[in-house]
CSV table of C-alpha atoms in Angstrom, one decimal:
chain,number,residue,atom,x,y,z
A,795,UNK,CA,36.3,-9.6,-33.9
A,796,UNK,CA,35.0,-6.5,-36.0
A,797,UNK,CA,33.6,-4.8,-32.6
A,798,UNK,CA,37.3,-4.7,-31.1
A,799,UNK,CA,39.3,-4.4,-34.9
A,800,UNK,CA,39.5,-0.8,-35.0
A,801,UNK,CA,41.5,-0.4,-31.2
A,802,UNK,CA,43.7,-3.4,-32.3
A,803,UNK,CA,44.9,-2.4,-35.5
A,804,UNK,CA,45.5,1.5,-33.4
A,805,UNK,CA,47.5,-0.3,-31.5
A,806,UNK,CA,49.3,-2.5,-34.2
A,807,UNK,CA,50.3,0.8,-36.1
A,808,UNK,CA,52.5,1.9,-33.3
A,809,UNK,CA,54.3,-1.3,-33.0
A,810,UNK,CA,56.8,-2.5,-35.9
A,811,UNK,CA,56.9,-6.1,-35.4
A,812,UNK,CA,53.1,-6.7,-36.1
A,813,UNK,CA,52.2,-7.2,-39.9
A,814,UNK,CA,48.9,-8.7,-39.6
A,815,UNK,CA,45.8,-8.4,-37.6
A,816,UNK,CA,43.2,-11.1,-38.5
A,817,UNK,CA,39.3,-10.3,-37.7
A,818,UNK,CA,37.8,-13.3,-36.7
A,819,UNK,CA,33.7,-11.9,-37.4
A,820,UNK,CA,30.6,-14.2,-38.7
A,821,UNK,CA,28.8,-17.3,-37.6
A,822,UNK,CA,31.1,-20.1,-36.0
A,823,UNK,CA,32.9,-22.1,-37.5
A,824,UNK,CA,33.5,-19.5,-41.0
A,825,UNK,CA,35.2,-16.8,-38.5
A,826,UNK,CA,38.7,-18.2,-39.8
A,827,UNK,CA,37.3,-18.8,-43.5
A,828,UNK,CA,39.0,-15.9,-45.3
A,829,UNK,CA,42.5,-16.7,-44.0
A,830,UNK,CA,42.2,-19.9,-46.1
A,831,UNK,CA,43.3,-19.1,-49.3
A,832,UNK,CA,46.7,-19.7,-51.1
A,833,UNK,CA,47.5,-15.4,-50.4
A,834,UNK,CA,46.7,-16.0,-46.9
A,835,UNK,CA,49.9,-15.0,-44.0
A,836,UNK,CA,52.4,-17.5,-43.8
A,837,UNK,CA,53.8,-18.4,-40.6
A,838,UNK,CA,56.0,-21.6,-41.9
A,839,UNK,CA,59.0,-19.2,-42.3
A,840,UNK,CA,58.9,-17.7,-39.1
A,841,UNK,CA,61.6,-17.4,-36.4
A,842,UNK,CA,60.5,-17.6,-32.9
A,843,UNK,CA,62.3,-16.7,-30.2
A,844,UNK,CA,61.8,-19.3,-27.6
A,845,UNK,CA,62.9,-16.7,-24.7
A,846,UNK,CA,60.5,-13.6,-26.0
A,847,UNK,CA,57.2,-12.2,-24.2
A,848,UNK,CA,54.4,-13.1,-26.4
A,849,UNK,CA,51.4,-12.1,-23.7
A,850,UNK,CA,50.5,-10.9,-20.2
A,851,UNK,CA,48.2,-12.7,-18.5
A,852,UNK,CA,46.4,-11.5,-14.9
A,853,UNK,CA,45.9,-13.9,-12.3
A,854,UNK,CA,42.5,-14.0,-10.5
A,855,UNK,CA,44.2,-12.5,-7.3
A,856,UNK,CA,42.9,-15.2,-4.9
A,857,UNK,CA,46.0,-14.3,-2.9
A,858,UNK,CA,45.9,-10.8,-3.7
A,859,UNK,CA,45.4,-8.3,-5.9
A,860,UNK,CA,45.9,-9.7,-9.9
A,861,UNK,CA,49.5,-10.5,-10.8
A,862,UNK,CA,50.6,-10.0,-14.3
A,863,UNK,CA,52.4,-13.3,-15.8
A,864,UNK,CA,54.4,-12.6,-18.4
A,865,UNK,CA,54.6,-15.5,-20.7
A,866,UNK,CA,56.9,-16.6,-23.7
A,867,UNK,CA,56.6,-18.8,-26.9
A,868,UNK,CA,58.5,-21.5,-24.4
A,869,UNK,CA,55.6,-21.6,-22.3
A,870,UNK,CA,53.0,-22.2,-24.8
A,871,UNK,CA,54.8,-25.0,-27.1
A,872,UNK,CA,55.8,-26.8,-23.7
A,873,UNK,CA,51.9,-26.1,-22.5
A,874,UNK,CA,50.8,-27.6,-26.2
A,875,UNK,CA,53.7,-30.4,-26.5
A,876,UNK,CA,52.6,-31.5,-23.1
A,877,UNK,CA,49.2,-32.0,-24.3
A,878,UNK,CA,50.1,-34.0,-27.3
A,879,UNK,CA,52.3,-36.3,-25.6
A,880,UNK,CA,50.2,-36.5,-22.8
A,881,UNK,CA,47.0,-37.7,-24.9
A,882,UNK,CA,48.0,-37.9,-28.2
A,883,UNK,CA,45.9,-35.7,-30.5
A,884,UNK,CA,45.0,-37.4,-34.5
A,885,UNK,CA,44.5,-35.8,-37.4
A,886,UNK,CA,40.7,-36.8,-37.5
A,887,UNK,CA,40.1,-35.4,-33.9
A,888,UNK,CA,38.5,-32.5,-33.3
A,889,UNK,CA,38.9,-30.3,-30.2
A,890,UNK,CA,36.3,-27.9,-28.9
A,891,UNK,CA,37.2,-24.4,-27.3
A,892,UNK,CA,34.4,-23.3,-25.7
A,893,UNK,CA,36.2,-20.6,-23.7
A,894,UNK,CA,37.2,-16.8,-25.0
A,895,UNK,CA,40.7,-16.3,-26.0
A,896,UNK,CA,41.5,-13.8,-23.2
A,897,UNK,CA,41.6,-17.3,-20.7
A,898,UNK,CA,44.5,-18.9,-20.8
A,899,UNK,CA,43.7,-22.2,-22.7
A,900,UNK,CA,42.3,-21.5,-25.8
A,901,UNK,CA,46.0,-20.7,-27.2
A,902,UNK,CA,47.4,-24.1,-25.9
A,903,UNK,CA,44.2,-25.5,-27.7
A,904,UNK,CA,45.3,-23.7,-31.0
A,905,UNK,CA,49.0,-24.4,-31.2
A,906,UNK,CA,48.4,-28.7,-30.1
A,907,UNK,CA,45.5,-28.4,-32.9
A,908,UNK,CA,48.1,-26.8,-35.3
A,909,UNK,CA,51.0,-28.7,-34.4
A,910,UNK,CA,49.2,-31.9,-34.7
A,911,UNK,CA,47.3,-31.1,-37.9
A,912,UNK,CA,44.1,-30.8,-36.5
A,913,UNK,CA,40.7,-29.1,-36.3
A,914,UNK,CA,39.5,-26.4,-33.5
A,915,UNK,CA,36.2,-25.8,-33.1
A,916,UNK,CA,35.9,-22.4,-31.7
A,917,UNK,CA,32.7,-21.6,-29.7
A,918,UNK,CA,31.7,-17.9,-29.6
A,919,UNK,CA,31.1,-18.2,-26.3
A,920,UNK,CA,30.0,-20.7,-24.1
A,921,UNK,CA,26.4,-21.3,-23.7
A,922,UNK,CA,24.7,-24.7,-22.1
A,923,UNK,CA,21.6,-24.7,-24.8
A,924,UNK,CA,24.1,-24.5,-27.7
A,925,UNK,CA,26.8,-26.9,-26.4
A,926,UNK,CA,25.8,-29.8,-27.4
A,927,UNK,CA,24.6,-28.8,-30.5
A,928,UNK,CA,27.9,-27.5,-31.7
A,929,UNK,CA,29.5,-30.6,-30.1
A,930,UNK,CA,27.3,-32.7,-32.9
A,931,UNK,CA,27.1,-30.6,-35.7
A,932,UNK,CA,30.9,-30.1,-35.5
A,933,UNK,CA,32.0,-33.8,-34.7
A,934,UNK,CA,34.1,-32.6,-31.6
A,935,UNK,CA,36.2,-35.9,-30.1
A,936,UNK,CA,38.1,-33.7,-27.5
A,937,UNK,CA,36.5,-31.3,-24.6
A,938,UNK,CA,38.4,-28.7,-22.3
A,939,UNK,CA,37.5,-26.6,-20.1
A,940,UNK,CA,36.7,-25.5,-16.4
A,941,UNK,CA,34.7,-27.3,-13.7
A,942,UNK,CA,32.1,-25.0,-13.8
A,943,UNK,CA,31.2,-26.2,-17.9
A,944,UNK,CA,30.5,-29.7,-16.6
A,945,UNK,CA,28.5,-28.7,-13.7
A,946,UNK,CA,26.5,-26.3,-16.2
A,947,UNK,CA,25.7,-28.9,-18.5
A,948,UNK,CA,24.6,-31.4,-15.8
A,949,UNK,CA,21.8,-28.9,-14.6
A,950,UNK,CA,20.9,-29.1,-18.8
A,951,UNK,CA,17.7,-31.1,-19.6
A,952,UNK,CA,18.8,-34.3,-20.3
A,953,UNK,CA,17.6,-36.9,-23.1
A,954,UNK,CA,18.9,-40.1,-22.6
A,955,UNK,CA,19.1,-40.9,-26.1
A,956,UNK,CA,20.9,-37.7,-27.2
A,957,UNK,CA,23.7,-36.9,-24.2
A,958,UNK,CA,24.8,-40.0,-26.0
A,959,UNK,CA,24.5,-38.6,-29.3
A,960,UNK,CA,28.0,-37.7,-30.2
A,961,UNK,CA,31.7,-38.2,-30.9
A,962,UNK,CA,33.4,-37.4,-27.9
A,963,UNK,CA,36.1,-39.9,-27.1
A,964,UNK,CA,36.9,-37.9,-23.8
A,965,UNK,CA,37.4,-34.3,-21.6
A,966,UNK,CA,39.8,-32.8,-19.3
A,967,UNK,CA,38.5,-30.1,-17.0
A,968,UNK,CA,40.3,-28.1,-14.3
A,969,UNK,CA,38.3,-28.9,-11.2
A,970,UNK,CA,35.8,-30.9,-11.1
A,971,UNK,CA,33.9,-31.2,-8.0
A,972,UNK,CA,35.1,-35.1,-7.0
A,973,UNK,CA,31.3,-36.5,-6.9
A,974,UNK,CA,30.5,-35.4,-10.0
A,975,UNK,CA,32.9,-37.7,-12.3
A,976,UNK,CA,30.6,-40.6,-11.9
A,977,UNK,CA,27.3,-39.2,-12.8
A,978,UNK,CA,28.6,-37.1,-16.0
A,979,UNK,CA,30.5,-40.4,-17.4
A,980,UNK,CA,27.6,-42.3,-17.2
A,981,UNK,CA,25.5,-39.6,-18.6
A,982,UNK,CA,27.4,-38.5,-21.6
A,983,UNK,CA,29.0,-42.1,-22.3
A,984,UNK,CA,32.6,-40.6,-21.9
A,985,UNK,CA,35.8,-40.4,-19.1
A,986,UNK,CA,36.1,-36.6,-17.7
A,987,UNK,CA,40.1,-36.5,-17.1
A,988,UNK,CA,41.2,-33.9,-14.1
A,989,UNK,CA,43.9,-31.4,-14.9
A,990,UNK,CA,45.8,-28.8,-13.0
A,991,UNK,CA,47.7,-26.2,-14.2
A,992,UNK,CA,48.6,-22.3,-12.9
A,993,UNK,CA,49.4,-19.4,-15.5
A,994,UNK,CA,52.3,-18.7,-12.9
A,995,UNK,CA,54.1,-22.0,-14.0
């Protein structure tokens, strides 16, 4: 965003592989608008090396202090192919991201929405009082996220008429607390799917 441009492009002019920093700034969902023109980057030319380091990402350190994972394009297009051939993912659906992009999800999220053509709906950050709303006004069919989200939204005031008010077709969320599945399916109208997953994989 414009708040952390000035340290990333720093650090872009010492490295001579990067050729384009993008500032996502504004209201959601315009952040990405100026990137869609015809003079916009291309990245349908581009050679990817399925073998180099694209990120670090730090564990939470549950056994120990933070480990850094060093991940490669191979990990990302397996993490997004397994998505998409997992639960399929049309060009009319739209997935939310409700998370920042320094978790690890959000990039799967982006590459199985590019690969399959699709829209992501990119939350600034999450926020119970705005969820739904951005759910609606954005006519998200997919949710991801982690157990504490669902959990969040239960404690939400709830209107019977709008938790039904929407197009989600379904959710997967790392977590959830068993005895919750029942009561947010029948509140919001949709299956919560379980996944697992470690950035160590």
């Amino acid at each position: 965003d414009a708040r952390t441009e000035p340290l990333i492009s720093e650090l872009a002019a010492e490295l001579q592989t990067v050729e384009h920093v993008l500032v996502v700034d504004g209201e959601e969902p315009f952040g990405l608008a100026p990137y869609a023109d015809p003079d916009s980057p291309g990245l349908a030319d581009r050679k990817v090396d399925p073998d180099g380091i694209t990120n670090v990402y730090y564990t939470s350190g549950t056994t120990g202090p933070p480990k850094g994972c060093m991940l490669g394009n191979d990990y990302w297009l397996r993490f997004a192919g397994l998505y998409l051939d997992l639960y399929g993912l049309g060009k009319d659906d739209r997935i939310l991201c409700c998370l920042q992009f320094f978790y690890g999800d959000p990039p799967w999220q982006l590459l199985a929405s590019l690969q399959a053509g699709t829209t992501l709906v990119a939350m600034r950050r999450f926020s119970v009082s705005r969820f739904w709303d951005v759910v609606r006004a954005n006519r998200v069919t997919r949710l991801f996220g982690l157990a504490s989200i669902p959990s969040l939204l239960l404690k939400g005031r709830s209107d019977r008429e709008g938790d039904r008010n929407h197009d989600v077709r379904f959710a997967l969320q790392v977590g959830i607390a068993e005895n919750l599945h029942a009561t947010m399916t029948e509140r919001w109208g949709f299956p919560w799917l379980e996944a697992y997953g470690l950035t160590e994989n």
